[in-house]
Each structure stands twice: as structure tokens, then as C-alpha cells.
PDB file of C-alpha atoms in Angstrom:
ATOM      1  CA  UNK A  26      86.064  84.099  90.470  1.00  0.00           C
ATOM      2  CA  UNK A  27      84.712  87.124  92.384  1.00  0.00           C
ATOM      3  CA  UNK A  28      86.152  89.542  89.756  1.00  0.00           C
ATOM      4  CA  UNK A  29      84.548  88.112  86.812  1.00  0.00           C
ATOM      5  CA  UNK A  30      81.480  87.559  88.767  1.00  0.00           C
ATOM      6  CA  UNK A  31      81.671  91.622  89.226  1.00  0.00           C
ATOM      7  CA  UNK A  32      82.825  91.865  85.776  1.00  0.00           C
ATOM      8  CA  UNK A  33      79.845  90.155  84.083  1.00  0.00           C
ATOM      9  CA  UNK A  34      77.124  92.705  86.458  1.00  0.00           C
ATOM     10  CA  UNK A  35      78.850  95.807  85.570  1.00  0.00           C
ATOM     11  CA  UNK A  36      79.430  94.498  82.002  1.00  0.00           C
ATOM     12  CA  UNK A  37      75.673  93.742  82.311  1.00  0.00           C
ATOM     13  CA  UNK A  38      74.954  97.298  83.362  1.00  0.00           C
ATOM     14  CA  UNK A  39      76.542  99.711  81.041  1.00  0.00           C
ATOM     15  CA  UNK A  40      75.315  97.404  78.074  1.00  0.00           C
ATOM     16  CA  UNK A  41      71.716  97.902  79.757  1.00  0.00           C
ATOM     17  CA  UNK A  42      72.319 101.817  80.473  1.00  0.00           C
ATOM     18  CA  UNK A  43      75.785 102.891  79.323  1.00  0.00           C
ATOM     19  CA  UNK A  44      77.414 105.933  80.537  1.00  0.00           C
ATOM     20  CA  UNK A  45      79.793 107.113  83.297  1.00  0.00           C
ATOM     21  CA  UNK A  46      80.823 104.196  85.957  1.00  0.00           C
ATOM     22  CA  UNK A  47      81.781 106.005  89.425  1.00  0.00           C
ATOM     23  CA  UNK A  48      84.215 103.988  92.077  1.00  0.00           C
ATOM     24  CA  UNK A  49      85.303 105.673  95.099  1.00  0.00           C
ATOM     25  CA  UNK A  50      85.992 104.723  98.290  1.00  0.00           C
ATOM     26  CA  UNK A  51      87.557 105.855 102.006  1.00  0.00           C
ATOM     27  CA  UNK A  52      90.830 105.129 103.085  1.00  0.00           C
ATOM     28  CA  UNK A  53      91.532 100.854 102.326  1.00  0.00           C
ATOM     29  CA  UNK A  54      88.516 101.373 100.120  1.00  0.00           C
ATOM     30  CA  UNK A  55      89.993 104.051  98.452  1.00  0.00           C
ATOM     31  CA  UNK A  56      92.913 102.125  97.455  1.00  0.00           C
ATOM     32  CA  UNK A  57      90.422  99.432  96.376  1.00  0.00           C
ATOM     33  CA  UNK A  58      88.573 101.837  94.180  1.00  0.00           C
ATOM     34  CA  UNK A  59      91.559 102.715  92.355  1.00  0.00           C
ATOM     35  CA  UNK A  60      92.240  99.246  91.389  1.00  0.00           C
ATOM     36  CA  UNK A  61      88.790  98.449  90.372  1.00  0.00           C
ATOM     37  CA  UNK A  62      88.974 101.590  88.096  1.00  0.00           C
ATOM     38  CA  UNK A  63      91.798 100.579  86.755  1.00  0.00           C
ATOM     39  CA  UNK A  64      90.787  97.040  86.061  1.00  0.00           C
ATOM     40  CA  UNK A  65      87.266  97.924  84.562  1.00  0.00           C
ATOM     41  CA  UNK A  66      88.997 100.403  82.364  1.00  0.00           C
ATOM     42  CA  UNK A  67      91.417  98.179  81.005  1.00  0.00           C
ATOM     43  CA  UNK A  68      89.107  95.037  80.675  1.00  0.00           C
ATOM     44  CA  UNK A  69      85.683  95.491  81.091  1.00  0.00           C
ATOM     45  CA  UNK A  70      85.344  99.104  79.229  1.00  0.00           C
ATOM     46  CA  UNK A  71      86.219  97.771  76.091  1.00  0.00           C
ATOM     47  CA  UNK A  72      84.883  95.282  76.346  1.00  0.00           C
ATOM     48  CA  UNK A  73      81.757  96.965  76.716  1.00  0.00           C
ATOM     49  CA  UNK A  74      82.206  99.117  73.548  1.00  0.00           C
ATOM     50  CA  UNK A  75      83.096  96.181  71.588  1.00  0.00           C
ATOM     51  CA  UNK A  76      80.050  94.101  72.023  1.00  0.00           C
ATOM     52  CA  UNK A  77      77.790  97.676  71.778  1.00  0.00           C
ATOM     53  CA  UNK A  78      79.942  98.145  68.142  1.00  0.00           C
ATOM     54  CA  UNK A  79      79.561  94.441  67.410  1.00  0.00           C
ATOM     55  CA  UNK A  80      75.688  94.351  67.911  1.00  0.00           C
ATOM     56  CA  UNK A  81      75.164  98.042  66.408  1.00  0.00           C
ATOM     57  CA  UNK A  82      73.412  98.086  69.516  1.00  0.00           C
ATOM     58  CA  UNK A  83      74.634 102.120  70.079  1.00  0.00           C
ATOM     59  CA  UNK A  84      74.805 105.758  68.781  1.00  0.00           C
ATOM     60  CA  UNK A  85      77.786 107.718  68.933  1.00  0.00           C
ATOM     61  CA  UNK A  86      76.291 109.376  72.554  1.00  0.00           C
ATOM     62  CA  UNK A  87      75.890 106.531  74.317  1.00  0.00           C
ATOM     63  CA  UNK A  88      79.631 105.071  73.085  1.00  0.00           C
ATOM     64  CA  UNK A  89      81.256 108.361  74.094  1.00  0.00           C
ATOM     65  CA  UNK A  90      79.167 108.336  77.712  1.00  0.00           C
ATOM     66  CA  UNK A  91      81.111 104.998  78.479  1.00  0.00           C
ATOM     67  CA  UNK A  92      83.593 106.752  81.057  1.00  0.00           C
ATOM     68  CA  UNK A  93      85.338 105.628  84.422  1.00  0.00           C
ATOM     69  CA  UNK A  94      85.373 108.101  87.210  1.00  0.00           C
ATOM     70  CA  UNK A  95      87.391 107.427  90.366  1.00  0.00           C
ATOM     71  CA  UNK A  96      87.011 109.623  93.670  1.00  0.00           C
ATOM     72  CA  UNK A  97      88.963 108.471  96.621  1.00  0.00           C
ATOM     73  CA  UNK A  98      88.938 109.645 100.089  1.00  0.00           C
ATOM     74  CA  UNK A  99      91.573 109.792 102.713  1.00  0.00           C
ATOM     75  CA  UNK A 100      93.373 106.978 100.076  1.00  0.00           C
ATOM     76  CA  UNK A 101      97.211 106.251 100.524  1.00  0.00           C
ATOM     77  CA  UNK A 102      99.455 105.756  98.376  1.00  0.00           C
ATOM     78  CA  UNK A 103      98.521 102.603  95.582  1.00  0.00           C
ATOM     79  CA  UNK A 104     101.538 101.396  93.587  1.00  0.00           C
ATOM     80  CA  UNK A 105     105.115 102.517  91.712  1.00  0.00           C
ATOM     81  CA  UNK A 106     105.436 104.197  88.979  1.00  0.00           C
ATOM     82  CA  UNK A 107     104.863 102.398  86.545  1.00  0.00           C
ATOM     83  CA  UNK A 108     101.604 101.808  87.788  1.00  0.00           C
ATOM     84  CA  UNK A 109     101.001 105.796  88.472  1.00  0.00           C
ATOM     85  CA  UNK A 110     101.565 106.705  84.575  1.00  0.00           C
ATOM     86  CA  UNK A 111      99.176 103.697  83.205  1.00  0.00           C
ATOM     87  CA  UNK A 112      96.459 104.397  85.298  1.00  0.00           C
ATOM     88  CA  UNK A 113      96.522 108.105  84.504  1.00  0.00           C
ATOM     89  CA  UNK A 114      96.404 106.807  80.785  1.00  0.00           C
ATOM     90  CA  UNK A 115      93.197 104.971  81.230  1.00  0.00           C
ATOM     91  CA  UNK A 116      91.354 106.596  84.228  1.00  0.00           C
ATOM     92  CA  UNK A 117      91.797 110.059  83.488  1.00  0.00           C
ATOM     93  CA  UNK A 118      88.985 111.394  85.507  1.00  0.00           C
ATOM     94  CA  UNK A 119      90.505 110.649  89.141  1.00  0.00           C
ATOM     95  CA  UNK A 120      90.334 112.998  92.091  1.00  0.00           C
ATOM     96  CA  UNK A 121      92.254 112.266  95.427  1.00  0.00           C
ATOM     97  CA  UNK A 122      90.352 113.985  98.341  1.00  0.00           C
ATOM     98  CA  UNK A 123      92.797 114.355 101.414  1.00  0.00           C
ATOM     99  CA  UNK A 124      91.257 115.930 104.938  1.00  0.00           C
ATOM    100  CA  UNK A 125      94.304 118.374 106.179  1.00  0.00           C
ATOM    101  CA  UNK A 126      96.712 116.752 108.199  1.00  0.00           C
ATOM    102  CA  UNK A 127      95.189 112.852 107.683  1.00  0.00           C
ATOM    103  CA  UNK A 128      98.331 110.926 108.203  1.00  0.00           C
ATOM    104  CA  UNK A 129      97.140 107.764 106.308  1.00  0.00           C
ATOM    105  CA  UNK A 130      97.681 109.634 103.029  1.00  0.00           C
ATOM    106  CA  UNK A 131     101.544 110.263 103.207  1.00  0.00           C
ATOM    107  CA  UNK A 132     101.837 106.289 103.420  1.00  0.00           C
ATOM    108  CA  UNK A 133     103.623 103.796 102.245  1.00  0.00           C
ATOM    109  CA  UNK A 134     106.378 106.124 101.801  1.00  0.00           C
ATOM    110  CA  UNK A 135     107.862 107.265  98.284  1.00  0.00           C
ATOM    111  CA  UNK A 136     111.463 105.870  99.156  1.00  0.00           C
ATOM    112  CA  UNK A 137     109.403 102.393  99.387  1.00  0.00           C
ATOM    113  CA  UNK A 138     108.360 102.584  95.281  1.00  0.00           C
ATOM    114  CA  UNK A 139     104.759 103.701  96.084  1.00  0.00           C
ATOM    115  CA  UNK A 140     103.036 107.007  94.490  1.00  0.00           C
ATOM    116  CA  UNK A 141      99.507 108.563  94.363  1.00  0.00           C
ATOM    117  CA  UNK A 142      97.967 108.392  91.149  1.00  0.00           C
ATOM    118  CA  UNK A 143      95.424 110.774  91.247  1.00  0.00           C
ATOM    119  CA  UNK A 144      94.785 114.788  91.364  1.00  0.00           C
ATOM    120  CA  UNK A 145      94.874 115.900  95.082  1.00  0.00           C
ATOM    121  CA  UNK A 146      92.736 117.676  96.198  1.00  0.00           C
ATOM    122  CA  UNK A 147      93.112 119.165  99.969  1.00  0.00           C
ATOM    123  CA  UNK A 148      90.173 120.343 102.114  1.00  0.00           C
ATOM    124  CA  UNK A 149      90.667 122.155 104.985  1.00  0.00           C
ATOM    125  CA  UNK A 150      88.829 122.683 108.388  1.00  0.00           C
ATOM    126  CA  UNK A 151      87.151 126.128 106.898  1.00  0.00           C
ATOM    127  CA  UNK A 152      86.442 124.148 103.716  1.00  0.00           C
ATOM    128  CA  UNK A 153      88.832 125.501 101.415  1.00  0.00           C
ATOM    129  CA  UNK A 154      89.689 123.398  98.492  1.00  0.00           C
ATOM    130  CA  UNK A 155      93.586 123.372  97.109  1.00  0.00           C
ATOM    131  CA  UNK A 156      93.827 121.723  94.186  1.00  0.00           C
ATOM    132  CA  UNK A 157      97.035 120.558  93.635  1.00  0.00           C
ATOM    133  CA  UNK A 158      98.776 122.371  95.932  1.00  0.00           C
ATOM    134  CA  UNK A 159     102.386 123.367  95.341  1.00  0.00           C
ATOM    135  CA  UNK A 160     105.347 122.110  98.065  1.00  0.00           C
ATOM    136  CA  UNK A 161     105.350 125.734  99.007  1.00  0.00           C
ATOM    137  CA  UNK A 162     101.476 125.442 100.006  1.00  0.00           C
ATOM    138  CA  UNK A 163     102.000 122.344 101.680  1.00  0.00           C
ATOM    139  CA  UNK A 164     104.687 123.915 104.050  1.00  0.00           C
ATOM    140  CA  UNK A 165     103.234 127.117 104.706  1.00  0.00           C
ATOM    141  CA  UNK A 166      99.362 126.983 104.588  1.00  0.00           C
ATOM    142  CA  UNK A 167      98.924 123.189 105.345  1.00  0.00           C
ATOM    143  CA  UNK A 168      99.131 121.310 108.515  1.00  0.00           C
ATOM    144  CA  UNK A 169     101.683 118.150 108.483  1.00  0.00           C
ATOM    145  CA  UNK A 170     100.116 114.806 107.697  1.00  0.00           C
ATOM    146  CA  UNK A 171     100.274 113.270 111.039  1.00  0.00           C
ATOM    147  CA  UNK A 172      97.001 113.536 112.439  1.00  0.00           C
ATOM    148  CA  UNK A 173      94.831 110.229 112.593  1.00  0.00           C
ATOM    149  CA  UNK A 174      91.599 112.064 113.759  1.00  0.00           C
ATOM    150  CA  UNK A 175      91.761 113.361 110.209  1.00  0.00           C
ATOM    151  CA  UNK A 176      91.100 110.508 108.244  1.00  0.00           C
ATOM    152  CA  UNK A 177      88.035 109.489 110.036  1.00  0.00           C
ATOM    153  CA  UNK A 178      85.209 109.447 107.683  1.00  0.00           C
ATOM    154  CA  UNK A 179      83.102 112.036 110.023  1.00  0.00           C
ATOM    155  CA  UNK A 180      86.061 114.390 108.910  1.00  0.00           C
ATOM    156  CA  UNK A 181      85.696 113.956 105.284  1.00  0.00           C
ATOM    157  CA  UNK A 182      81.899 114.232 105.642  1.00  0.00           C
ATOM    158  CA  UNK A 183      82.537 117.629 107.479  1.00  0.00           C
ATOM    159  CA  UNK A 184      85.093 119.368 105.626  1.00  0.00           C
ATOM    160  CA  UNK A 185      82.849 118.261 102.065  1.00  0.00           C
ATOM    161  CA  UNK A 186      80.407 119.811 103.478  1.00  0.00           C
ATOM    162  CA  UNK A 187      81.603 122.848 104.364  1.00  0.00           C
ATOM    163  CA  UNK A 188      83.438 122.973 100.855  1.00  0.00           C
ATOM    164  CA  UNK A 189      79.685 123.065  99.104  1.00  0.00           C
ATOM    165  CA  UNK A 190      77.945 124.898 101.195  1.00  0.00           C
ATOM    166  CA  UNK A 191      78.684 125.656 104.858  1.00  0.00           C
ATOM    167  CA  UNK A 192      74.775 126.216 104.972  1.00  0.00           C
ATOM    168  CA  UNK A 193      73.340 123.017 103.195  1.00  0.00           C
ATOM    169  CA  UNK A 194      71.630 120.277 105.375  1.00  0.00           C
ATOM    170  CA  UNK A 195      72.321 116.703 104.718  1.00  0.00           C
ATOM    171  CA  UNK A 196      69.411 116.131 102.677  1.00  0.00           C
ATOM    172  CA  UNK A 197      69.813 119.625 100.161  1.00  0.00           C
ATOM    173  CA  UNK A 198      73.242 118.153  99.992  1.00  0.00           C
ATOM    174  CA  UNK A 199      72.339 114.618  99.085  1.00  0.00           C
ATOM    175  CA  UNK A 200      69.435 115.953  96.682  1.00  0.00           C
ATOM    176  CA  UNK A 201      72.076 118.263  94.895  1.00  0.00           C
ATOM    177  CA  UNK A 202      74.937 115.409  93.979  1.00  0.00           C
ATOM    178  CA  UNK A 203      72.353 113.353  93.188  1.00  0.00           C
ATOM    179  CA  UNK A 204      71.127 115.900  90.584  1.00  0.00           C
ATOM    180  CA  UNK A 205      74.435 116.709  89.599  1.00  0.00           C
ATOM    181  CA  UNK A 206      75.322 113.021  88.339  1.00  0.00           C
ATOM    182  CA  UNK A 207      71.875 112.350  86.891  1.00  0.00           C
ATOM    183  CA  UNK A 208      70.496 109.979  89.787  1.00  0.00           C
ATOM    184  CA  UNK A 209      67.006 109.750  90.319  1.00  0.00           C
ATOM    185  CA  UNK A 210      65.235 110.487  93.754  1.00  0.00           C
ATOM    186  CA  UNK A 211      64.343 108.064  95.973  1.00  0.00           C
TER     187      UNK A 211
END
């Protein structure tokens, strides 16, 4: 009942403004981010574009702006494989953002059926970004994945930070992203 409840407002929403819906979440609620995206994508996307088509309520723009973005944080490890290789099929803007050495993110363990499903992306304490970093990185240049004082949020917040600007206050930050994705100012 919940889900279709949240169905119908974000169903309600892009038909009202269509263009790029953004989940993303920390840790549990990165996990639960990744589902959502991969639920609105499958059933609430087209959906979407359907009734747009159906009401010639659309140009071409706004149809093509109908996108799913999903941004996790500190997220581990979602479902098997099978799930891994449809949700790359119909989220294909997804971003993993791990804190070096957060522990949570190397759970469940592969030999139990789970897998990441999203590009990883590693920040470090200096706030250098590896983007997909090969096993060779991970050994050499990255700490283990067995610190819990990494996945608290304040870490995220601090290595993001320092990956954008080690200069920027809070609010320059805030006033940037919110530029960047087309958000008005409050």
C-alpha cells in the first residue's frame, strides 16, 4: 500500500515537471535507494512516458529528461547477480560512494550470492577520488575495509568535501550542487 501510495506522488511529479528523479541514501538507506531506483525505473518510469505519449501531453525534451539517478553512500552490498546485471540495464546512472576503509561496504559477503551494483567510487581522507579502482589499487593505495568510524555519515560529509573543494564552506557547497542539478534557492 505504501509503495503505490509513493508511486502515485512521484508518478504525480514527473507528469507535473518531468525530468531526472535522484534517490540516494547512506548506508541501510543506501541499499533502500537502490531498490526504489530500481522499482521506479521498471514501473513507474514508463509508466510515466506512457501516459505523457498517450495524452500528447510532451515534446521530445521533456520525454528524453525522464531519467533515474541513484547515488549511494557507505551502501553494502544489495542482491545476486541476477539482480546486479538488471539493475545496471535500467538504472544506468548509479554511483557507489565508499569512505576508505568503511567496513559496512564489503558486506554481506560475495561467497553469500550478494554483489554491488553500482560504479564505486572511493574517497579518501585527502579527498582523492578512485573511480573504479583496480584490485591492485585496492591492495596497495587503499586501506582494508574494516574500519566502522568510516561509515559514519560525518565521514562521508568530510571526505565530499574535501573532494570539491578543500576550501568551500558548507553553504558555497550547498549553493553549488544545488546549481549543478537545476534546484532553485531557498
Amino acid at each position: 500500500r505504501v509503495r503505490r501510495q509513493i508511486h502515485n506522488i512521484v508518478r504525480e511529479e514527473l507528469l507535473a515537471r518531468p525530468g531526472r528523479l535522484l534517490l540516494t541514501g547512506h548506508s541501510l538507506g543506501g541499499c533502500q535507494a537502490t531498490l526504489c531506483a530500481y522499482d521506479m525505473s521498471r514501473w513507474v518510469l514508463p509508466t510515466v512516458k506512457r501516459q505523457m505519449i498517450s495524452l500528447h501531453a510532451y515534446n521530445r525534451a521533456q520525454l528524453d529528461s525522464l531519467q533515474i539517478s541513484c547515488y549511494t553512500f557507505g551502501s553494502p552490498r544489495v542482491g545476486g547477480p541476477s539482480f546486479a546485471h538488471a539493475f545496471k540495464q535500467v538504472v544506468p546512472d548509479a554511483q557507489r560512494v565508499v569512505c576508505d576503509g568503511d567496513v559496512i561496504t564489503s558486506g554481506p559477503p560475495v561467497y553469500w550470492g550478494y554483489y554491488h551494483v553500482h560504479h564505486e567510487n572511493i574517497i579518501d581522507f585527502t579527498g582523492t577520488i578512485r573511480v573504479e579502482p583496480s584490485l591492485i589499487e585496492k591492495e596497495l593505495s587503499l586501506k582494508k575495509r574494516n574500519n566502522p568510524r568510516s561509515h559514519k555519515i560525518n565521514s562521508y560529509v568530510d571526505v565530499v568535501k574535501k573532494s570539491f573543494s578543500p576550501h568551500m564552506s558548507e553553504e558555497d557547497l550547498l549553493r553549488l550542487l544545488k546549481k549543478k542539478y537545476g534546484l532553485k534557492e531557498e
